[in-house]
Amino acid sequence: MAQYLILIYENEESYANATPEVFERVMQAHSRFTEQVPEHGAKLLGGEALQPTPTATTIRGDVVTDGPFVETKEALGGYYVIEAPDLDTAIAVGKLCPAEFGGVEVRPVMVFE
Amino acid sequence: MIEPADAVADAHRREWAFVLAATVRVAGDLDLAEECVQDAYVAALEVWTRQGVPGNPAAWLTTVARRRVMDAMRRSSTLRAKLPLLVEPPSDDPPPRPEAVPDDRLRMIFTCCHPALAREAQVALTLRLLCGLTTGEIADAFLVSEPTMAARVTRAKKKITGAGIPFRVPGPAELPDRLDAVLTVVHLVYTTGHTAPRGEGLVRADLTALAIDLARLVHALMPDEREATGLLALLVLLDARRGSRTDAGGRMLLLSEQDRSSWDRVAIEEGRELVFDALRGGRPGRFAVQAAIAALHAEAPSYEETDWEQVVGLYDVLATVWQSPVVALNRIAALSMAQGPERALAELTELADDPRLADYHYLPATRADLLRRLGRPEEAAAAYREALALTTNPAERDFLTRRLATL
């Protein structure tokens, strides 16, 4: 079994202007997602939603600046950590992951032996 | 009496993929497996010279390669523990029925053509692992430097192990998309050899032969997959007229100028039968339809006597399964034969707005041809010049230049 990070990149403006109904729909999609993960032979190890990028602070060396590491239209807004037997399973889980205002990136977690 | 060196060369061409795929299963690591298979071929030359060529060269090579893997694993069990392993399907499953065991070569080709790899990496890995080409040969074929190609192959292999791309045939739900990726790679290998973007020479012709070998392999391993049948049909039919695509001086000839008596009738017959199989049973896929079009051309007694209405009809079907402006352009060329150049030019004008065709030299070349046939030489000349500015292939440039001169 390997671990994979599912990074959710979405357009933050879409959430900034979203109605309560949209939030409700997204929340329900995520809770459905967490239920579906085991059905695909994977295990959910964790995951969080993040505050939007205006709340981010970037530090390079000693310099502290306001804002995210890289300014992009679609920003990292949350992640899940899963355990899966292979990339195909991780991709299947990634396809299920809600991201209606963007997409997800699947990254294998490095293993040190 | 077979010369041992010939037998080794023959086994390299025919059995490389089989031996490597069977060895990968034991090694769980592509690089180790490749190294041991190479060693086995070196050993074969020496042992076969001394003891004669074995009855089953592939089995001999596999046994030797697997033994080398075991030796290497014993020698460096600590080193190997650090190597990332290819992901294998879980082994605690009940053993499948023997006839249901997929050939290891099939697992390998699906691994090479995994959608998590870039298309160019899929092609390079397929030629390296399935066809046994060296990195240098692949670099030559795709006109990049050897270090560039080596880096591409290494990066792809690292992703296979690092990201956990499995060594298995995809399940029924994923199979259509995954098979399409495999067939696309094989088709790309063929067209690279067929159209030779800039270069010429032997490596290119070898690519078309390798692509047909690959298409035969996929078809043999998945005989019920109609698109695999369709791709093989298409390549066999295209290849049947390969010799007539250029004249004795290497100049490119149009379909209308080709000597049809030189077409390979045996190959055309094989291709036709494959087309029937590929079209049977439901909505045909894009390779089957392209093969059907190729079959209509192959069986036509002359260019003029081709069943152009049916060709146009097949392009209409193709457009429903494959939305590509290139398909639309080919349809227009057929339409000009079925219903005349005027009608075709009207449709071409609409198509010309498609940004995906902006740098596609066949667009102005087709327009030039239609204008020439409509007796509008000045506009045709301008279109030929436009096409020339976008064309790099010397044979195609030569053709356009000749056409321009006749106006």
XYZ file of C-alpha atoms in Angstrom:
520
model
C 0.000 0.000 0.000
C 1.203 3.474 -0.832
C 0.018 6.852 0.314
C -1.214 9.543 -2.041
C -2.111 13.153 -1.463
C -5.139 14.426 -3.345
C -4.689 18.172 -3.730
C -7.820 20.113 -4.568
C -7.249 23.160 -6.746
C -10.257 25.360 -7.362
C -11.181 28.866 -8.400
C -11.478 30.798 -5.136
C -13.750 33.442 -6.624
C -16.366 30.796 -7.288
C -16.501 30.121 -3.568
C -16.329 33.816 -2.620
C -19.485 34.425 -4.647
C -21.192 31.140 -3.815
C -24.712 30.990 -2.396
C -25.484 28.956 0.750
C -27.057 26.341 -1.537
C -23.767 25.902 -3.366
C -21.883 25.458 -0.068
C -24.454 22.962 1.070
C -24.079 21.016 -2.179
C -20.274 20.994 -1.929
C -20.342 19.861 1.700
C -22.678 17.023 0.838
C -20.478 16.012 -2.096
C -17.469 15.808 0.211
C -19.249 13.742 2.812
C -20.454 11.375 0.070
C -16.877 11.204 -1.197
C -15.512 10.135 2.184
C -18.069 7.331 2.267
C -17.184 6.162 -1.261
C -13.399 5.927 -0.810
C -13.381 2.470 0.871
C -15.622 1.073 -1.885
C -12.732 1.604 -4.311
C -10.218 -0.353 -2.263
C -8.589 2.716 -0.741
C -8.526 4.145 2.772
C -8.969 7.749 3.808
C -6.216 8.717 6.243
C -7.077 12.387 6.621
C -7.838 15.648 4.932
C -8.687 19.282 5.556
C -10.180 22.282 3.817
C -7.990 25.397 3.864
C -8.834 29.054 4.372
C -8.591 31.012 1.090
C -5.199 32.299 -0.099
C -5.650 35.925 1.143
C -5.138 34.430 4.604
C -1.806 32.903 3.550
C 1.615 34.180 4.585
C 4.722 33.284 2.639
C 8.211 33.078 4.081
C 11.364 32.887 1.962
C 14.516 33.004 4.002
C 13.804 35.773 6.496
C 11.368 37.669 4.292
C 7.751 37.390 5.341
C 5.166 38.458 2.759
C 1.419 38.565 2.534
C -0.188 36.046 0.204
C 0.333 32.528 -1.171
C 3.594 31.024 -2.418
C 2.490 31.361 -6.041
C -0.445 33.468 -7.214
C -2.686 31.317 -9.407
C -6.274 31.540 -10.560
C -6.978 28.077 -9.206
C -5.478 27.714 -5.742
C -4.954 24.886 -3.305
C -8.106 24.839 -1.222
C -7.948 21.487 0.529
C -6.490 18.005 0.491
C -7.068 14.387 1.373
C -4.466 11.785 2.291
C -5.374 8.295 1.149
C -3.809 4.870 1.210
C -4.161 2.906 -2.038
C -2.585 -0.186 -3.594
C -1.561 1.607 -6.786
C -1.904 4.738 -8.892
C -4.961 3.419 -10.747
C -6.851 3.174 -7.466
C -5.624 6.609 -6.402
C -6.767 8.053 -9.764
C -10.164 6.391 -9.349
C -10.480 8.057 -5.934
C -9.216 11.358 -7.382
C -11.933 11.226 -10.036
C -14.539 10.919 -7.287
C -13.175 13.827 -5.292
C -15.454 16.867 -5.578
C -13.814 19.867 -7.301
C -16.511 21.482 -9.382
C -14.622 24.803 -9.655
C -11.317 23.253 -10.709
C -9.627 19.877 -10.431
C -7.419 17.690 -8.294
C -3.797 16.611 -8.422
C -2.762 13.151 -7.234
C 0.724 12.976 -5.739
C 2.419 9.904 -4.316
C 3.873 10.412 -0.856
C 7.629 9.789 -0.663
C 8.678 6.710 1.281
C 11.993 6.755 3.170
C 13.447 3.410 4.129
C 20.996 -25.018 -40.018
C 20.191 -21.643 -38.451
C 23.173 -19.457 -37.691
C 23.243 -18.718 -33.944
C 23.747 -14.988 -34.581
C 20.664 -14.930 -36.831
C 18.699 -16.888 -34.262
C 19.625 -14.356 -31.574
C 18.692 -11.437 -33.839
C 15.420 -13.128 -34.715
C 14.656 -13.840 -31.056
C 15.416 -10.199 -30.284
C 12.862 -8.996 -32.783
C 10.191 -11.606 -32.037
C 10.598 -12.407 -28.384
C 12.049 -9.344 -26.655
C 8.698 -8.188 -25.282
C 7.735 -11.681 -24.116
C 11.053 -12.299 -22.356
C 11.170 -8.852 -20.759
C 7.545 -8.916 -19.592
C 7.997 -12.365 -18.042
C 11.192 -11.170 -16.341
C 9.615 -7.972 -15.021
C 7.104 -10.101 -13.143
C 9.959 -11.711 -11.205
C 12.144 -8.638 -10.835
C 9.387 -6.194 -9.936
C 11.695 -3.546 -11.344
C 12.021 -2.430 -14.946
C 15.713 -1.520 -14.943
C 16.829 -4.742 -13.288
C 14.660 -6.779 -15.657
C 16.018 -4.979 -18.729
C 19.599 -5.470 -17.623
C 19.074 -9.201 -17.031
C 17.279 -9.687 -20.348
C 20.134 -7.962 -22.149
C 22.565 -10.275 -20.354
C 20.482 -13.266 -21.421
C 20.711 -12.252 -25.093
C 24.483 -11.850 -24.767
C 24.702 -15.284 -23.139
C 22.494 -16.749 -25.877
C 24.985 -15.844 -28.603
C 27.765 -17.635 -26.761
C 25.823 -20.711 -25.589
C 23.829 -21.218 -28.794
C 27.059 -21.076 -30.805
C 28.488 -23.855 -28.629
C 25.430 -26.013 -28.018
C 23.090 -25.182 -30.874
C 19.905 -23.104 -30.932
C 17.312 -24.370 -28.418
C 13.888 -25.507 -29.591
C 12.126 -22.693 -27.748
C 14.433 -19.646 -27.733
C 11.946 -17.478 -25.797
C 11.688 -19.996 -22.965
C 15.482 -20.388 -22.874
C 16.011 -16.618 -22.729
C 13.323 -16.167 -20.065
C 14.815 -18.861 -17.857
C 18.288 -17.355 -18.113
C 17.049 -13.785 -17.550
C 14.965 -14.815 -14.534
C 17.904 -16.729 -13.062
C 20.042 -13.582 -13.392
C 17.339 -11.626 -11.595
C 17.322 -14.111 -8.720
C 21.139 -13.985 -8.535
C 21.113 -10.202 -8.519
C 18.448 -10.128 -5.830
C 20.375 -12.566 -3.640
C 23.639 -10.687 -4.157
C 22.214 -7.360 -3.124
C 19.185 -8.003 -0.991
C 19.953 -4.864 0.979
C 20.362 -2.746 -2.136
C 17.175 -4.083 -3.612
C 15.161 -3.266 -0.529
C 15.744 0.376 -1.382
C 14.489 0.062 -4.930
C 10.879 1.028 -5.445
C 8.952 -1.938 -6.766
C 6.512 -2.149 -9.567
C 3.073 -2.547 -8.152
C 1.741 -6.039 -8.731
C -1.855 -7.071 -8.365
C -2.433 -8.675 -4.934
C -1.252 -12.270 -4.962
C -3.731 -13.594 -2.385
C -6.486 -13.617 -5.011
C -7.677 -17.103 -5.968
C -5.569 -18.344 -8.910
C -7.410 -17.455 -12.116
C -8.290 -20.057 -14.714
C -5.283 -20.592 -17.002
C -7.049 -19.257 -20.095
C -7.934 -16.076 -18.179
C -4.328 -15.222 -17.337
C -3.413 -12.182 -19.372
C -0.157 -12.354 -21.265
C 2.560 -10.426 -19.426
C 3.194 -8.483 -22.610
C -0.306 -7.088 -22.342
C 0.368 -5.895 -18.800
C 3.559 -4.272 -20.020
C 1.960 -2.414 -22.929
C -0.775 -1.027 -20.670
C 1.897 0.112 -18.207
C 3.886 1.812 -20.990
C 0.771 3.589 -22.307
C -0.623 4.631 -18.922
C -2.474 7.974 -19.089
C -0.370 9.308 -16.189
C 2.585 9.339 -18.620
C 2.997 11.993 -21.314
C 2.246 10.761 -24.831
C 5.872 11.094 -25.961
C 6.995 9.074 -22.932
C 4.386 6.401 -23.729
C 5.766 6.099 -27.252
C 9.392 5.980 -26.087
C 8.680 3.359 -23.407
C 6.697 1.207 -25.818
C 9.537 1.205 -28.347
C 12.081 0.556 -25.604
C 10.252 -2.135 -23.627
C 8.007 -3.812 -26.187
C 10.173 -3.512 -29.301
C 13.594 -3.598 -27.658
C 14.874 -0.493 -29.442
C 17.882 1.220 -27.877
C 17.517 4.749 -26.571
C 19.768 5.903 -29.437
C 17.498 4.308 -32.048
C 14.395 5.899 -30.529
C 16.153 9.271 -30.415
C 17.038 8.952 -34.129
C 13.488 8.033 -35.051
C 12.003 11.039 -33.269
C 14.759 13.441 -34.248
C 15.850 14.332 -30.734
C 19.272 13.960 -29.151
C 20.126 10.749 -27.354
C 20.538 12.444 -23.929
C 17.092 14.028 -24.339
C 15.519 10.665 -25.122
C 17.446 8.951 -22.317
C 16.170 11.549 -19.858
C 12.621 11.067 -21.138
C 12.791 7.290 -20.676
C 14.386 7.569 -17.230
C 11.795 10.093 -16.078
C 8.956 7.859 -17.268
C 10.396 4.793 -15.530
C 10.810 6.796 -12.325
C 7.192 7.823 -12.501
C 6.076 4.222 -13.007
C 7.813 3.127 -9.822
C 7.500 6.367 -7.837
C 3.802 6.921 -8.450
C 2.872 3.246 -8.366
C 1.623 2.748 -11.934
C 0.436 -0.872 -11.799
C 1.695 -3.676 -14.021
C -1.691 -5.011 -15.021
C -4.407 -5.053 -17.626
C -7.089 -2.510 -16.684
C -10.513 -3.686 -15.570
C -13.587 -3.529 -17.818
C -14.607 -0.034 -16.658
C -11.303 1.561 -17.631
C -10.492 -0.680 -20.576
C -12.016 1.310 -23.471
C -10.076 4.497 -22.641
C -6.904 2.656 -21.742
C -6.986 0.536 -24.895
C -7.545 3.667 -26.955
C -4.320 5.101 -25.490
C -2.416 1.933 -26.452
C -3.802 1.974 -29.993
C -3.065 5.694 -30.328
C 0.576 5.069 -29.410
C 0.884 2.239 -31.945
C -0.764 4.412 -34.605
C 1.614 7.253 -33.775
C 4.620 4.943 -34.209
C 3.265 4.008 -37.647
C 2.548 7.557 -38.807
C 5.972 8.693 -37.625
C 7.495 6.062 -39.878
C 5.005 6.722 -42.656
C 5.203 10.484 -43.022
C 8.770 11.069 -41.867
C 8.361 14.688 -40.675
C 11.824 15.756 -41.790
C 14.195 12.874 -42.143
C 14.206 9.773 -44.268
C 16.097 6.525 -44.252
C 15.899 3.071 -42.784
C 14.953 3.792 -39.195
C 11.742 5.294 -40.465
C 10.731 2.267 -42.511
C 11.522 0.094 -39.477
C 9.036 2.096 -37.426
C 6.160 1.155 -39.727
C 7.135 -2.531 -39.461
C 7.413 -2.265 -35.665
C 4.009 -0.593 -35.457
C 2.429 -3.399 -37.473
C 4.125 -5.974 -35.225
C 2.704 -4.155 -32.193
C -0.772 -3.957 -33.728
C -0.603 -7.692 -34.481
C 0.454 -8.373 -30.916
C -2.381 -6.357 -29.366
C -4.887 -7.913 -31.771
C -3.621 -11.435 -30.990
C -3.780 -10.800 -27.252
C -7.198 -9.098 -27.325
C -8.963 -10.676 -30.316
C -12.410 -9.551 -29.115
C -11.492 -5.864 -28.970
C -12.858 -4.478 -32.242
C -10.785 -1.327 -32.202
C -7.595 -3.409 -31.896
C -8.796 -5.277 -34.987
C -9.610 -1.948 -36.629
C -6.138 -0.542 -36.012
C -4.438 -3.640 -37.407
C -6.720 -3.474 -40.466
C -5.892 0.190 -40.979
C -2.125 -0.299 -40.740
C -2.123 -3.378 -42.966
C -4.157 -1.540 -45.631
C -2.022 1.611 -45.494
C 1.107 -0.465 -45.667
C -0.159 -2.416 -48.679
C 0.332 0.714 -50.788
C 3.426 2.060 -49.061
C 5.744 1.178 -51.965
C 3.709 3.267 -54.405
C 3.694 6.462 -52.336
C 6.884 7.697 -53.988
C 8.294 7.236 -57.470
C 11.727 5.794 -58.305
C 13.321 9.151 -57.533
C 11.733 9.330 -54.065
C 9.149 11.906 -55.133
C 5.826 11.798 -53.330
C 2.873 10.629 -55.404
C -0.773 11.359 -54.735
C -3.266 8.539 -54.393
C -4.508 9.461 -57.890
C -0.999 9.059 -59.356
C -0.027 5.829 -57.641
C 0.547 2.615 -59.579
C -2.240 0.427 -58.230
C -0.749 -2.703 -59.793
C 2.112 -2.477 -57.291
C -0.190 -2.616 -54.278
C 0.177 -5.695 -52.110
C -2.996 -7.694 -52.926
C -2.392 -10.292 -50.206
C -2.148 -7.547 -47.572
C -5.257 -5.824 -48.953
C -7.207 -9.077 -48.688
C -6.039 -9.539 -45.093
C -6.970 -5.935 -44.305
C -10.440 -6.305 -45.826
C -11.214 -9.351 -43.714
C -10.031 -7.541 -40.595
C -12.246 -4.563 -41.492
C -15.304 -6.812 -41.674
C -14.504 -8.167 -38.195
C -13.886 -4.694 -36.804
C -17.185 -3.326 -38.150
C -19.287 -6.243 -36.941
C -21.347 -5.871 -33.781
C -22.389 -2.371 -32.855
C -21.119 1.119 -33.397
C -17.651 1.045 -34.939
C -14.764 2.968 -33.408
C -12.508 5.481 -35.106
C -9.847 2.993 -36.185
C -12.403 0.611 -37.686
C -13.970 3.442 -39.720
C -10.604 4.707 -40.923
C -9.765 1.143 -41.937
C -13.059 0.906 -43.843
C -12.118 4.079 -45.751
C -8.663 2.674 -46.486
C -10.311 -0.539 -47.739
C -12.519 1.404 -50.181
C -9.412 3.067 -51.616
C -7.518 -0.211 -51.733
C -10.192 -2.050 -53.678
C -11.035 0.733 -56.143
C -9.835 -0.032 -59.682
C -8.792 3.611 -60.144
C -8.915 6.934 -58.357
C -11.901 8.121 -60.415
C -13.774 4.848 -59.946
C -13.484 4.981 -56.162
C -16.837 4.867 -54.383
C -16.512 8.502 -53.287
C -20.089 8.819 -52.013
C -19.431 5.951 -49.623
C -16.082 7.452 -48.624
C -17.862 10.704 -47.730
C -20.492 8.693 -45.826
C -17.777 6.943 -43.812
C -16.145 10.287 -43.015
C -19.540 11.424 -41.700
C -19.594 8.359 -39.424
C -15.990 9.010 -38.407
C -16.840 12.608 -37.468
C -19.427 11.301 -34.987
C -16.915 9.150 -33.106
C -13.879 11.415 -33.505
C -14.317 15.185 -33.515
C -11.190 16.283 -35.312
C -10.750 19.103 -37.809
C -8.329 16.838 -39.665
C -11.186 14.387 -40.250
C -13.336 17.248 -41.527
C -10.557 18.260 -43.921
C -10.208 14.736 -45.290
C -13.954 14.581 -45.711
C -13.808 17.724 -47.834
C -11.187 16.177 -50.097
C -13.501 13.185 -50.647
C -16.493 15.476 -51.101
C -14.693 17.277 -53.925
C -14.541 13.957 -55.781
C -18.118 12.942 -54.985
C -19.846 16.277 -55.594
C -17.301 18.534 -57.235
C -14.716 21.080 -56.061
C -17.119 24.010 -55.793
C -19.209 22.459 -53.054
C -16.021 21.295 -51.306
C -14.466 24.768 -51.430
C -17.554 26.253 -49.772
C -17.223 23.810 -46.869
C -13.477 24.329 -46.674
C -13.968 28.076 -46.235
C -16.083 27.385 -43.136
C -13.529 24.942 -41.766
C -10.645 27.375 -42.246
C -11.785 29.348 -39.186
C -10.927 26.466 -36.879
C -7.889 27.654 -34.881
C -6.702 24.068 -34.483
C -5.920 24.037 -38.216
C -3.986 27.326 -38.209
C -0.587 25.714 -38.884
C -1.816 22.603 -40.640
C -0.220 22.577 -44.095
C -2.830 20.225 -45.594
C -5.442 23.009 -45.227
C -3.881 25.447 -47.734
C -2.699 22.475 -49.829
C -6.279 21.216 -50.115
C -7.570 24.708 -50.885
C -4.883 25.083 -53.556
C -5.939 21.835 -55.179
C -9.617 22.825 -55.228
C -8.831 26.254 -56.703
C -6.588 24.671 -59.329
C -9.396 22.312 -60.359
C -11.844 25.233 -60.459
C -9.555 27.057 -62.926
C -8.505 29.838 -60.533
C -4.681 29.602 -60.936
C -3.703 32.841 -59.196
C -5.554 32.030 -55.988
C -4.302 28.439 -56.215
C -0.694 29.658 -56.479
C -1.104 31.786 -53.367
C -2.500 28.799 -51.467
C 0.373 26.537 -52.631
C 2.876 29.134 -51.377
C 1.040 29.264 -48.054
C 1.203 25.461 -47.800
C 4.919 25.455 -48.688
C 5.644 27.906 -45.889
C 4.176 25.405 -43.387
C 5.718 22.198 -44.804
C 9.050 20.729 -43.671
C 9.003 17.245 -45.214
C 11.234 17.351 -48.354
C 9.054 14.946 -50.382
C 5.948 17.004 -49.650
C 7.739 20.272 -50.375
C 8.927 18.882 -53.661
C 5.363 17.865 -54.563
C 3.939 21.306 -53.752
C 6.713 23.027 -55.697
C 5.974 20.887 -58.746
C 2.262 21.636 -58.498
C 2.961 25.338 -58.213
C 5.137 25.191 -61.361
C 2.363 23.606 -63.457
C -0.129 26.411 -62.829
